[in-house]
XYZ file of C-alpha atoms in Angstrom:
397
model
C -73.600 47.741 47.020
C -76.279 50.181 45.964
C -79.132 48.924 43.932
C -80.162 50.969 40.852
C -83.858 51.072 40.415
C -85.181 52.299 37.083
C -88.585 53.525 36.489
C -90.813 51.907 33.893
C -90.164 54.681 31.374
C -86.421 54.531 31.766
C -86.445 50.765 31.329
C -88.437 51.065 28.128
C -86.022 53.707 26.819
C -83.069 51.496 27.566
C -84.679 48.531 25.712
C -85.246 50.676 22.618
C -81.602 51.882 22.636
C -80.255 48.329 22.947
C -82.538 47.000 20.222
C -81.749 49.782 17.839
C -78.056 49.175 18.143
C -78.307 45.494 16.974
C -77.618 44.645 13.232
C -80.581 43.756 10.935
C -80.791 39.987 9.881
C -80.596 39.053 6.101
C -83.250 36.747 4.555
C -82.109 33.590 2.513
C -83.538 33.896 -1.068
C -81.673 30.871 -2.608
C -83.885 28.856 -5.114
C -84.642 25.324 -4.055
C -83.873 22.530 -6.577
C -85.743 19.252 -7.156
C -83.865 16.017 -7.068
C -84.415 13.960 -10.220
C -82.979 11.008 -12.072
C -82.308 11.356 -15.799
C -81.279 9.264 -18.759
C -81.037 9.494 -22.524
C -83.094 7.481 -25.015
C -82.358 3.770 -24.823
C -82.547 1.344 -27.758
C -84.628 -1.671 -26.772
C -86.614 -4.473 -28.331
C -90.283 -3.506 -28.284
C -93.041 -6.012 -28.798
C -96.749 -5.678 -29.336
C -98.165 -9.001 -28.194
C -101.387 -10.591 -26.995
C -101.394 -12.929 -23.987
C -103.691 -15.814 -24.946
C -104.671 -19.328 -24.005
C -105.303 -22.270 -26.280
C -106.003 -25.992 -26.160
C -103.255 -28.479 -26.957
C -104.446 -30.840 -29.687
C -102.704 -33.639 -31.625
C -101.774 -32.785 -35.184
C -102.746 -36.317 -36.217
C -105.718 -37.974 -34.564
C -108.458 -40.372 -35.603
C -111.530 -42.084 -34.230
C -111.519 -45.589 -35.706
C -114.953 -47.083 -36.364
C -116.172 -50.418 -37.690
C -116.344 -50.613 -41.483
C -118.414 -53.792 -41.431
C -120.865 -55.368 -39.010
C -119.801 -58.360 -36.977
C -118.253 -59.617 -33.760
C -114.959 -58.109 -32.638
C -112.953 -61.328 -32.421
C -109.577 -59.793 -31.647
C -108.984 -56.445 -29.932
C -105.210 -56.181 -30.023
C -104.795 -52.914 -28.100
C -106.108 -51.085 -25.062
C -106.029 -47.515 -23.783
C -102.475 -46.261 -23.283
C -100.816 -48.610 -25.777
C -98.250 -47.152 -28.192
C -98.567 -48.597 -31.689
C -96.706 -48.157 -34.958
C -98.220 -47.379 -38.334
C -99.448 -50.669 -39.850
C -99.887 -52.524 -36.552
C -103.105 -54.578 -36.265
C -105.661 -52.870 -33.993
C -108.651 -55.215 -34.113
C -110.349 -57.839 -36.259
C -114.044 -58.496 -36.973
C -115.377 -62.049 -37.658
C -113.980 -63.084 -41.079
C -115.475 -66.517 -41.760
C -118.615 -65.335 -43.568
C -116.600 -62.761 -45.497
C -114.097 -65.374 -46.647
C -116.971 -67.565 -47.895
C -118.422 -64.609 -49.792
C -115.101 -64.101 -51.566
C -115.096 -67.763 -52.643
C -118.681 -67.483 -53.933
C -117.895 -64.332 -55.925
C -114.854 -65.967 -57.488
C -117.012 -68.905 -58.583
C -119.528 -66.463 -60.068
C -116.776 -64.986 -62.178
C -115.919 -68.427 -63.538
C -119.581 -69.022 -64.448
C -119.939 -65.598 -66.082
C -116.708 -66.072 -67.997
C -117.951 -69.392 -69.381
C -121.290 -67.754 -70.335
C -119.420 -65.072 -72.246
C -117.358 -67.623 -74.125
C -120.533 -69.532 -75.001
C -122.159 -66.342 -76.310
C -119.117 -65.674 -78.473
C -119.279 -69.199 -79.921
C -123.003 -68.779 -80.614
C -122.256 -65.572 -82.490
C -119.577 -67.262 -84.567
C -122.052 -70.026 -85.489
C -124.716 -67.447 -86.369
C -122.265 -65.596 -88.592
C -121.466 -68.840 -90.502
C -125.160 -69.446 -91.012
C -125.582 -65.867 -92.191
C -122.899 -66.340 -94.835
C -124.585 -69.511 -96.064
C -127.944 -67.748 -96.154
C -126.363 -64.931 -98.159
C -125.067 -67.427 -100.751
C -128.461 -69.147 -100.973
C -130.191 -65.797 -101.422
C -127.820 -64.713 -104.194
C -128.376 -68.005 -106.023
C -132.172 -67.805 -105.669
C -132.156 -64.205 -106.942
C -130.271 -65.206 -110.109
C -132.616 -68.128 -110.764
C -135.604 -65.907 -110.150
C -134.319 -63.310 -112.609
C -133.878 -66.110 -115.212
C -137.357 -67.463 -114.447
C -135.657 -70.778 -113.617
C -137.289 -71.225 -110.170
C -140.550 -70.520 -108.488
C -141.269 -67.315 -106.666
C -141.728 -69.153 -103.386
C -138.157 -70.529 -103.502
C -136.760 -66.995 -103.755
C -138.964 -65.816 -100.904
C -137.875 -68.750 -98.747
C -134.193 -67.883 -99.353
C -134.845 -64.225 -98.496
C -136.598 -65.222 -95.268
C -133.746 -67.574 -94.298
C -131.236 -64.745 -94.872
C -133.144 -62.264 -92.671
C -133.516 -64.912 -89.974
C -129.740 -65.517 -90.019
C -129.160 -61.763 -89.687
C -131.395 -61.624 -86.611
C -129.603 -64.584 -85.083
C -126.275 -62.773 -85.441
C -127.747 -59.683 -83.801
C -129.183 -61.802 -80.983
C -125.794 -63.474 -80.512
C -124.122 -60.057 -80.276
C -126.684 -58.921 -77.690
C -126.003 -62.076 -75.688
C -122.289 -61.240 -75.732
C -122.966 -57.736 -74.457
C -125.193 -59.123 -71.710
C -122.592 -61.760 -70.753
C -119.873 -59.097 -70.601
C -122.043 -56.966 -68.317
C -122.710 -59.979 -66.105
C -118.988 -60.716 -65.907
C -118.219 -57.076 -65.065
C -120.862 -57.147 -62.313
C -119.401 -60.376 -60.933
C -115.950 -58.836 -60.808
C -117.357 -55.794 -59.002
C -119.050 -58.077 -56.507
C -115.737 -59.823 -55.928
C -114.008 -56.491 -55.343
C -116.660 -55.603 -52.758
C -116.340 -58.973 -51.057
C -112.552 -58.694 -50.960
C -112.775 -55.160 -49.611
C -115.185 -56.270 -46.886
C -112.762 -59.045 -46.008
C -109.866 -56.575 -45.919
C -111.939 -54.146 -43.822
C -112.447 -56.818 -41.206
C -108.848 -56.170 -40.147
C -108.049 -52.603 -39.117
C -104.483 -51.312 -38.856
C -102.991 -48.188 -37.288
C -102.871 -45.371 -39.882
C -99.883 -43.660 -38.178
C -97.605 -43.932 -35.151
C -99.892 -43.183 -32.244
C -101.169 -43.788 -28.739
C -104.529 -45.421 -28.050
C -106.285 -42.839 -25.877
C -109.695 -44.513 -25.572
C -111.458 -47.789 -26.348
C -115.233 -47.918 -26.845
C -115.937 -51.676 -27.091
C -114.856 -54.962 -25.577
C -113.592 -58.077 -27.306
C -116.366 -60.427 -28.567
C -118.827 -57.538 -28.682
C -121.036 -57.212 -31.773
C -120.612 -53.943 -33.645
C -122.484 -52.321 -36.497
C -121.053 -50.308 -39.366
C -119.933 -46.902 -38.075
C -119.622 -47.955 -34.430
C -116.652 -46.199 -32.760
C -113.997 -48.681 -31.654
C -110.831 -46.712 -30.762
C -109.482 -43.171 -30.545
C -105.879 -42.634 -31.637
C -103.522 -39.672 -31.233
C -100.012 -38.958 -32.417
C -98.773 -37.225 -29.270
C -95.333 -36.551 -30.723
C -96.783 -33.805 -32.928
C -99.019 -31.373 -31.058
C -100.461 -27.958 -31.836
C -102.156 -25.093 -30.044
C -105.707 -24.332 -31.160
C -107.405 -21.107 -30.103
C -109.980 -18.518 -31.177
C -109.237 -14.777 -31.074
C -111.101 -11.581 -31.859
C -111.666 -10.643 -35.489
C -110.037 -7.267 -34.669
C -106.642 -8.945 -35.144
C -107.497 -10.931 -38.282
C -105.350 -8.943 -40.740
C -102.446 -8.646 -38.296
C -101.888 -12.408 -38.161
C -99.908 -13.961 -41.024
C -99.407 -17.763 -41.087
C -95.734 -18.654 -41.326
C -94.688 -15.214 -40.042
C -96.538 -14.299 -36.841
C -94.546 -15.520 -33.850
C -95.934 -17.574 -30.951
C -94.147 -17.874 -27.598
C -95.252 -20.773 -25.408
C -95.221 -20.070 -21.667
C -95.258 -22.123 -18.480
C -97.589 -21.319 -15.582
C -95.037 -18.787 -14.268
C -94.836 -16.916 -17.576
C -91.424 -18.319 -18.529
C -90.906 -18.833 -22.270
C -90.550 -22.564 -23.011
C -90.208 -22.269 -26.783
C -91.382 -20.402 -29.837
C -92.951 -21.241 -33.190
C -94.974 -19.636 -35.987
C -98.688 -19.543 -36.672
C -99.390 -22.441 -39.039
C -103.094 -21.910 -39.733
C -105.602 -19.057 -39.799
C -109.226 -19.806 -40.626
C -110.239 -18.356 -44.021
C -113.229 -16.542 -42.521
C -114.529 -15.060 -39.284
C -117.331 -16.726 -37.354
C -120.326 -14.370 -37.735
C -121.752 -15.233 -34.296
C -118.729 -14.982 -32.006
C -116.752 -12.609 -34.287
C -113.672 -14.759 -33.750
C -111.393 -16.818 -35.970
C -109.360 -19.974 -35.403
C -105.570 -20.041 -35.086
C -103.200 -23.001 -34.943
C -99.492 -23.283 -34.194
C -97.383 -26.454 -34.082
C -95.644 -26.857 -30.706
C -91.852 -27.433 -30.878
C -90.680 -30.921 -29.898
C -88.621 -29.594 -26.971
C -91.759 -28.216 -25.281
C -93.259 -31.019 -23.228
C -97.038 -30.988 -22.997
C -100.032 -33.305 -23.367
C -103.083 -33.085 -25.596
C -106.139 -31.600 -23.953
C -104.164 -29.239 -21.713
C -104.694 -25.485 -21.551
C -101.617 -23.661 -22.833
C -100.584 -20.049 -22.152
C -98.814 -18.264 -24.985
C -97.989 -14.838 -26.396
C -99.022 -13.957 -29.925
C -96.305 -11.524 -31.022
C -97.841 -9.083 -33.520
C -94.864 -6.701 -33.820
C -91.247 -6.923 -32.677
C -88.647 -4.242 -33.394
C -85.641 -2.396 -31.967
C -86.437 1.269 -31.312
C -85.515 4.131 -28.935
C -87.575 4.271 -25.771
C -87.980 5.581 -22.228
C -89.607 4.320 -19.038
C -93.360 4.646 -19.497
C -93.750 6.178 -16.004
C -91.790 9.272 -16.983
C -94.409 10.231 -19.562
C -97.113 12.468 -18.117
C -100.607 12.724 -19.567
C -101.982 16.102 -20.456
C -105.276 17.032 -22.133
C -106.556 15.403 -25.333
C -104.319 12.363 -25.017
C -101.135 14.470 -25.172
C -98.081 13.218 -23.284
C -95.014 15.192 -22.159
C -91.646 14.518 -20.584
C -89.262 16.917 -18.875
C -85.822 17.384 -20.397
C -82.779 19.147 -18.992
C -81.406 22.280 -20.640
C -77.873 23.679 -20.417
C -78.789 25.628 -17.248
C -79.902 22.492 -15.454
C -83.544 23.472 -15.645
C -86.589 21.444 -16.705
C -88.131 21.950 -20.133
C -91.395 20.193 -21.064
C -91.449 18.469 -24.466
C -94.210 16.586 -26.239
C -93.555 12.873 -26.694
C -95.297 10.554 -29.153
C -95.772 7.137 -27.606
C -95.491 3.914 -29.576
C -95.477 0.312 -28.351
C -95.607 -0.122 -24.578
C -93.670 -3.222 -23.594
C -93.521 -3.858 -19.876
C -92.193 -0.762 -18.104
C -90.789 0.843 -21.261
C -92.490 2.785 -24.056
C -91.292 3.360 -27.599
C -90.645 7.022 -28.489
C -91.902 7.670 -32.019
C -90.502 11.216 -32.300
C -87.102 10.092 -31.063
C -85.274 12.647 -33.230
C -86.530 15.383 -30.880
C -84.636 13.818 -27.974
C -81.255 12.902 -29.443
C -78.459 13.386 -26.883
C -80.885 15.073 -24.453
C -81.290 14.041 -20.826
C -84.862 13.151 -19.902
C -86.203 13.170 -16.341
C -87.301 9.618 -15.453
C -87.764 9.959 -11.689
C -89.076 12.837 -9.573
C -90.934 14.431 -12.468
C -94.148 14.788 -10.469
C -92.518 17.646 -8.503
C -91.184 19.379 -11.618
C -92.650 22.218 -13.655
C -91.306 24.155 -16.604
C -88.053 25.975 -15.672
C -87.695 24.121 -12.355
C -84.084 23.974 -11.154
C -82.993 20.346 -11.096
C -80.654 18.495 -8.763
C -79.487 15.606 -10.931
C -78.387 12.747 -8.709
C -77.886 10.032 -11.303
C -77.597 9.490 -15.024
C -78.281 6.046 -16.454
C -75.955 4.970 -19.236
C -78.013 3.843 -22.291
C -77.974 0.132 -23.032
C -76.596 -1.153 -26.353
C -79.063 -1.134 -29.244
C -81.417 -4.075 -29.211
C -80.750 -5.086 -25.593
C -83.812 -6.371 -23.807
C -85.172 -5.247 -20.516
């Protein structure tokens, strides 16, 4: 076989002929689409709430102190005891007090007798006054007839005035005796009250949480003896910023009590709001009675939500709303061509991962991009891979 050897020029010419005979390649100008997930507005329950902490306190509590001085002869309870309303708690030495009651009763008998004596003295003085009046009238007639001496008339007049003064003195003695009797009765009331105060009873069903003295210990008036709590009725007590003062309405504002994992244990209403704001801390006090089914103990720290607003409204996932300048937010919607259109959205309450849409009428029956929107611009062709069916109105997250 003969070998054909081409020169460099011939080889180049052959390469040009072969290349020129091949067909030109076409470029692919198809528009690329962006995969997104869309959904329509969804009716949900939106809540504006404050996560807070408060101290659990008993609704009824009391620190019992001594009303009289003396030795604590009987201390009937100790810390941890459950007592009923009216049960005896402790007793202070009563012997001296009982004697004082007897003495004050005797004083009343004496003062009563003194009053009766004063009344009899007045009656006697009034009889003498009547007799003196008769003697004076007789002496005046004799004097006018010049049938007696002037001194006899003057003696009768003096006897009459003396009888008048004796009646007045007798009346004053009655007033004094009545005042003495009233004072004696008051003294008896005080003595009986002191005797009654020597025994102290439970004012309500409660638990003894602390004792401050021992039996046979001497106590003075005002000395703390016991602390009592009704642990069946508890409340949350907290202080919050004055910013929320006018948003909280006792009897209406809802409170949700939480466990340490954030689970709702029960709900109630605000029962008390302080009538003014503390000028130093700029806070105000709130109270809410804890439902009976929520088990807790006084003194504990309690987590709860203060629900300011709760309503059913249309909303979207908060992540699909994109911030633009001046606090303006937009979302991307889908038009009939399957392309993205940016629309302004007015945000309302943000509750968890969802946000209320205030201008919901602008999005009725329109698909909104909720995933993949960061790769989307106006008029971007969309590849819709999923549409979420809206939940029934009022359904929670």
